[in-house]
Short mmCIF file of C-alpha atoms in Angstrom, two decimals:
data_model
loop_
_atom_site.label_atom_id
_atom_site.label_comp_id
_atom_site.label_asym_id
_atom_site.label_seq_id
_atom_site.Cartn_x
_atom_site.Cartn_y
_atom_site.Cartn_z
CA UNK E 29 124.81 109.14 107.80
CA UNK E 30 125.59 108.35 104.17
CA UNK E 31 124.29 110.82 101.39
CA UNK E 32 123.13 109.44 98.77
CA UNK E 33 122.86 112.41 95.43
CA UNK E 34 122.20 111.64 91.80
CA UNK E 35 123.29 113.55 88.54
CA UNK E 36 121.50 115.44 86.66
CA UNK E 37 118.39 116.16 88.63
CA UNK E 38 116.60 116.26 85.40
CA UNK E 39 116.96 115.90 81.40
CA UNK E 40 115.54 115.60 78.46
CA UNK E 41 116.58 113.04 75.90
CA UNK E 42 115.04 111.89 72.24
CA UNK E 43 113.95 108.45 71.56
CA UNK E 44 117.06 105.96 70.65
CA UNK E 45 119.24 108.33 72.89
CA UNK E 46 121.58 106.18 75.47
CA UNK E 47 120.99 108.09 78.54
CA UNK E 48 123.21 107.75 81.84
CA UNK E 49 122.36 108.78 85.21
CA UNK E 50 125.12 109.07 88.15
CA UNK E 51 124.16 108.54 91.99
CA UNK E 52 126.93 108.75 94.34
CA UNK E 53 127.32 107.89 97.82
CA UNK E 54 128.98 109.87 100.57
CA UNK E 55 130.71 106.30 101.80
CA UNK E 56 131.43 103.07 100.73
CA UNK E 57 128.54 100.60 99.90
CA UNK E 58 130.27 98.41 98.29
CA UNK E 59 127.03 97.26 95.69
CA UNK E 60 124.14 98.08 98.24
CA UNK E 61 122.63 100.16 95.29
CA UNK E 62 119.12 99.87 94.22
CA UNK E 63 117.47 101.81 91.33
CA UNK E 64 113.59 102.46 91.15
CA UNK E 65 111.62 104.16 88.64
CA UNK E 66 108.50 106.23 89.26
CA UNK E 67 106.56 106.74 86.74
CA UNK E 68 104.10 110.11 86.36
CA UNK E 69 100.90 109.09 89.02
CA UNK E 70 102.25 105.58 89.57
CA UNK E 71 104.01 103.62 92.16
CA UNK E 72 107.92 103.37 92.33
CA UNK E 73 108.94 100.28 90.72
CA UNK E 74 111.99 98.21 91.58
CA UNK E 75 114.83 98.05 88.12
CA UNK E 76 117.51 97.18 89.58
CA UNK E 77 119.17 95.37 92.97
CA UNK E 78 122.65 95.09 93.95
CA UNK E 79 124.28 98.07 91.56
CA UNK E 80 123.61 95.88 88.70
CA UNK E 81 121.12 92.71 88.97
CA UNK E 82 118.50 93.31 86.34
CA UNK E 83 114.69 92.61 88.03
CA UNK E 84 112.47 90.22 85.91
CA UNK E 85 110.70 91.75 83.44
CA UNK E 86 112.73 94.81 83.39
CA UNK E 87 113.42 95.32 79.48
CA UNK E 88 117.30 94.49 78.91
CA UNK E 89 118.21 98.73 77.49
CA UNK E 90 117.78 98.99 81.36
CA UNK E 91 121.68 98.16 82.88
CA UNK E 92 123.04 99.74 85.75
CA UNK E 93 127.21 99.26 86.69
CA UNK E 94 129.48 100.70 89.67
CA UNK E 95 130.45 99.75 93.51
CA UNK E 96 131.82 101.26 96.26
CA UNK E 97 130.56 105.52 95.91
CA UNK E 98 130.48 105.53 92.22
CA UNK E 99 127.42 104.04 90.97
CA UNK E 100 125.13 104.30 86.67
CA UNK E 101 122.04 103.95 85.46
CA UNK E 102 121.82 103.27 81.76
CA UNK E 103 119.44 103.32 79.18
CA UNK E 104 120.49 102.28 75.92
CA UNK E 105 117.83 103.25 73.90
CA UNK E 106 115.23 105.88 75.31
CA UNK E 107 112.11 104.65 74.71
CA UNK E 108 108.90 106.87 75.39
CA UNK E 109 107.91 104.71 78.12
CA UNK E 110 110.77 105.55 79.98
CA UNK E 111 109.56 109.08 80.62
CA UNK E 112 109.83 108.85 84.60
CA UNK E 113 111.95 109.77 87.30
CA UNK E 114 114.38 107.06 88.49
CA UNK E 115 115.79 107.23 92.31
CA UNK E 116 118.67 104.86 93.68
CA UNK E 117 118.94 104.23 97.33
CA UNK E 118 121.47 102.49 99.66
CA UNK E 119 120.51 99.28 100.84
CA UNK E 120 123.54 98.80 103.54
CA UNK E 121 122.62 99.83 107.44
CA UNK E 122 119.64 102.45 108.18
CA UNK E 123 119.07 105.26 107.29
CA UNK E 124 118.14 103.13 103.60
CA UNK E 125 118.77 106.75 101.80
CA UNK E 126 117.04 107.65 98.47
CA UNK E 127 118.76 109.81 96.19
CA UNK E 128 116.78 112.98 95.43
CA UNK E 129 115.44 111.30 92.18
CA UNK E 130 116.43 112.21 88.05
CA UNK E 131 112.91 113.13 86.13
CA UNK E 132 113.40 112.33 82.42
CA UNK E 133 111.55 113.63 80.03
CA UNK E 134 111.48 113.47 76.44
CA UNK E 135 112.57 116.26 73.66
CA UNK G 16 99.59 88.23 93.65
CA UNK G 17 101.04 90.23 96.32
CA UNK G 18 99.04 92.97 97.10
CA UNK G 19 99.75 96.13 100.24
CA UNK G 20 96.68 98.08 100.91
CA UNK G 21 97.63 101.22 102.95
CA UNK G 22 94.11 102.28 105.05
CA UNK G 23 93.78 105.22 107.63
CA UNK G 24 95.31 107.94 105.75
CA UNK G 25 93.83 111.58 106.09
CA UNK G 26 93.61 115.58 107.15
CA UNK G 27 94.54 116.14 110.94
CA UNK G 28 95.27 118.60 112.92
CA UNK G 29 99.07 119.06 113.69
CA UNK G 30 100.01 117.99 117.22
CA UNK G 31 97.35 115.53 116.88
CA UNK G 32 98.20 111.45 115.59
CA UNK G 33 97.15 109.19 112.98
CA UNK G 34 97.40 105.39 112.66
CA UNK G 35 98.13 103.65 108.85
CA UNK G 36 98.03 100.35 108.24
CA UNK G 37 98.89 97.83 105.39
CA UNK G 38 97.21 94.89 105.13
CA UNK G 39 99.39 92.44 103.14
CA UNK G 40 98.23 89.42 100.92
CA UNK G 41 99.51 87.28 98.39
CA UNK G 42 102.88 85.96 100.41
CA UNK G 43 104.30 84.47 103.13
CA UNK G 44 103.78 88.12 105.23
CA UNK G 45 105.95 87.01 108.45
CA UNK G 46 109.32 86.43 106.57
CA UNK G 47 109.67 89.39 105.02
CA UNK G 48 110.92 93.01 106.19
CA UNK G 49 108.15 95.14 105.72
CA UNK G 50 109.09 99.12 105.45
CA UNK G 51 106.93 103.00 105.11
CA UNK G 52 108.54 105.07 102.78
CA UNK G 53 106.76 108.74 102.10
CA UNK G 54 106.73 111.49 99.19
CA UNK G 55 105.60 114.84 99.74
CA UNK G 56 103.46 116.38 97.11
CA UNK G 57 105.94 117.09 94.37
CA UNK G 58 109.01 115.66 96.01
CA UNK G 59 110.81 112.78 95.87
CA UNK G 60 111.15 109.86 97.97
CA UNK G 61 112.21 109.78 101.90
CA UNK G 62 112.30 106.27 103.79
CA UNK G 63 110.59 106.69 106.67
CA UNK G 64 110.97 102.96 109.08
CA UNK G 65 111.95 99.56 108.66
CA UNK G 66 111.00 96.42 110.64
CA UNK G 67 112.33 92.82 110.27
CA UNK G 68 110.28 89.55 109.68
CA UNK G 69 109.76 89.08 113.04
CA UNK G 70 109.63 92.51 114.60
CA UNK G 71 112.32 92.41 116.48
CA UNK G 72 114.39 95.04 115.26
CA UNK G 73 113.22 98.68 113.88
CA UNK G 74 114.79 101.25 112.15
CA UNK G 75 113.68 105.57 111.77
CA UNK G 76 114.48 107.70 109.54
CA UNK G 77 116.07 111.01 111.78
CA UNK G 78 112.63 112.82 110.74
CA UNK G 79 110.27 110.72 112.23
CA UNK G 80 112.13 108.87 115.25
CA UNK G 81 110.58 109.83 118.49
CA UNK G 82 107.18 110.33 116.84
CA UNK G 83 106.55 107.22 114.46
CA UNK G 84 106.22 103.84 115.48
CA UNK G 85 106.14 100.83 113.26
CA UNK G 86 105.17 97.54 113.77
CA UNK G 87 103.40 94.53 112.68
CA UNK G 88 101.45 91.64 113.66
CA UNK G 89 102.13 88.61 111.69
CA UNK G 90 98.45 86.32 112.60
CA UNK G 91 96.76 89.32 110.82
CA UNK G 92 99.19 90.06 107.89
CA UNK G 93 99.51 93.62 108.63
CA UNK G 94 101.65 96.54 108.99
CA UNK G 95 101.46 100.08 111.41
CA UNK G 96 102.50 103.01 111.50
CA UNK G 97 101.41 104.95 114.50
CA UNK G 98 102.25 108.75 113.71
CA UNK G 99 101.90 111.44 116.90
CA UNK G 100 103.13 114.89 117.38
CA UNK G 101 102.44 115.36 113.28
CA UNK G 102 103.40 118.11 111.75
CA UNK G 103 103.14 120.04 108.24
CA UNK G 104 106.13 118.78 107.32
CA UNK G 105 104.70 114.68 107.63
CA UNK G 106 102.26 115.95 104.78
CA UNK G 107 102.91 112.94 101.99
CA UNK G 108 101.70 109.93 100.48
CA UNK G 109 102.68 106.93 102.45
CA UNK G 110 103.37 103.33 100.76
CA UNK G 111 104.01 100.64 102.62
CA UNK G 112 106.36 98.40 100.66
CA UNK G 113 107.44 94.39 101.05
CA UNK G 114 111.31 94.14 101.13
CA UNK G 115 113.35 92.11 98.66
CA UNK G 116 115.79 89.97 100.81
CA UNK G 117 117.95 92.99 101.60
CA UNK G 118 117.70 93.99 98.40
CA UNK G 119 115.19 96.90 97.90
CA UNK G 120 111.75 97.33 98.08
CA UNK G 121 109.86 94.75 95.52
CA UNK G 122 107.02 95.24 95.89
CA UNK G 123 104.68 98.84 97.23
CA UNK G 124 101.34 99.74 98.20
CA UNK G 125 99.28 102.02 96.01
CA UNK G 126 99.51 104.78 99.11
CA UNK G 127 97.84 106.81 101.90
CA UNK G 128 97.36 110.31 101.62
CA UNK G 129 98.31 111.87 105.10
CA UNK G 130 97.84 115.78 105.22
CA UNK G 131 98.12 117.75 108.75
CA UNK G 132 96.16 121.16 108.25
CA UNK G 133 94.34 123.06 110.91
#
């Protein structure tokens, strides 16, 4: 099965900081890469689809790049609503594998 | 507005078996992939099963296959999980959550607390 692992596991950033998280996959999946964020009691919400498609609504500091193992999440500009800890998973053949999440926190 | 309520969540007794469901609203429930996905207390996400549109195809996580079943029936809008043989280990919230054509999970239930204590 493909592993899916993220980098850092957690960090703390100030507000205006760009902030970049790193998932990486054990195979190729080409841009099968999804990014959620959970926020603190709430429900994982969908950012991202397809390594880099932007959901609507999702504010535009939000950008996420990379294909084949090598995959980013990016936030331009930490805001304190972004305190939350963001997951990607695979979306190519089962096992759909979450990385083992990135909590963010502010400084 | 789509909406996934999870129902039959609880404390049982490991070895023993539980039954969620997910009664779906707000879309067309019978073209859409439907999949459980489950975080321990503290932990992070695991995806648990998968089934298409028209349940004829269904996909387990290594954890759970053997013991879980999903499935759906489409005249009622609503999503299983039939759980046997639990364990400590299956302690978690479970969301059901409405898939994104092959693109993630768009949309998730609010949860189902499942804990197996004796």
């Amino acid at each position: 099965d493909i592993q899916m692992t993220q980098s850092p596991s957690s960090l703390s950033a100030s507000v205006g900081d760009r902030i970049t998280i790193t998932c990486r996959a054990s195979q190729d999946i080409r841009n099968n890469l999804v990014w959620y964020q959970q926020k603190p009691g709430k429900v994982p919400k969908l950012l991202i689809d397809t390594a880099s498609t932007l959901q609507s609504g999702v504010p535009s500091r939000f950008s996420g790049s990379g294909s084949g193992t090598h995959f980013t999440l990016t936030i331009s500009s930490l805001q304190p609503e972004d305190v939350a800890t963001y997951y990607c998973q695979k979306y190519v053949s089962a096992p759909l594998t979450f990385g083992q999440g990135t909590r963010l926190d502010l400084k | 507005q789509v909406q996934l309520v999870e129902s039959g969540g609880g404390v049982v007794q490991p070895g023993r078996s539980l039954r969620l469901s997910c009664a779906a609203s707000g879309f067309t429930f019978r073209t859409f992939g439907m999949h459980w996905v489950r975080q321990a207390p503290g932990q992070g996400l695991e995806w648990v099963a998968s089934i298409r549109n028209d349940g004829s195809q269904e996909y387990y996580a290594d954890s759970v296959r053997g013991r879980f079943t999903i499935s759906r029936d489409n005249s009622r809008d609503t999503l299983y999980l039939e759980m046997n043989s639990l364990t400590a280990e299956d302690t978690a919230v479970y969301y059901c959550a409405k898939d994104w054509n092959d693109r993630g999970f768009d949309y998730w239930g609010q949860g189902a607390l499942v804990t197996v204590s004796s």
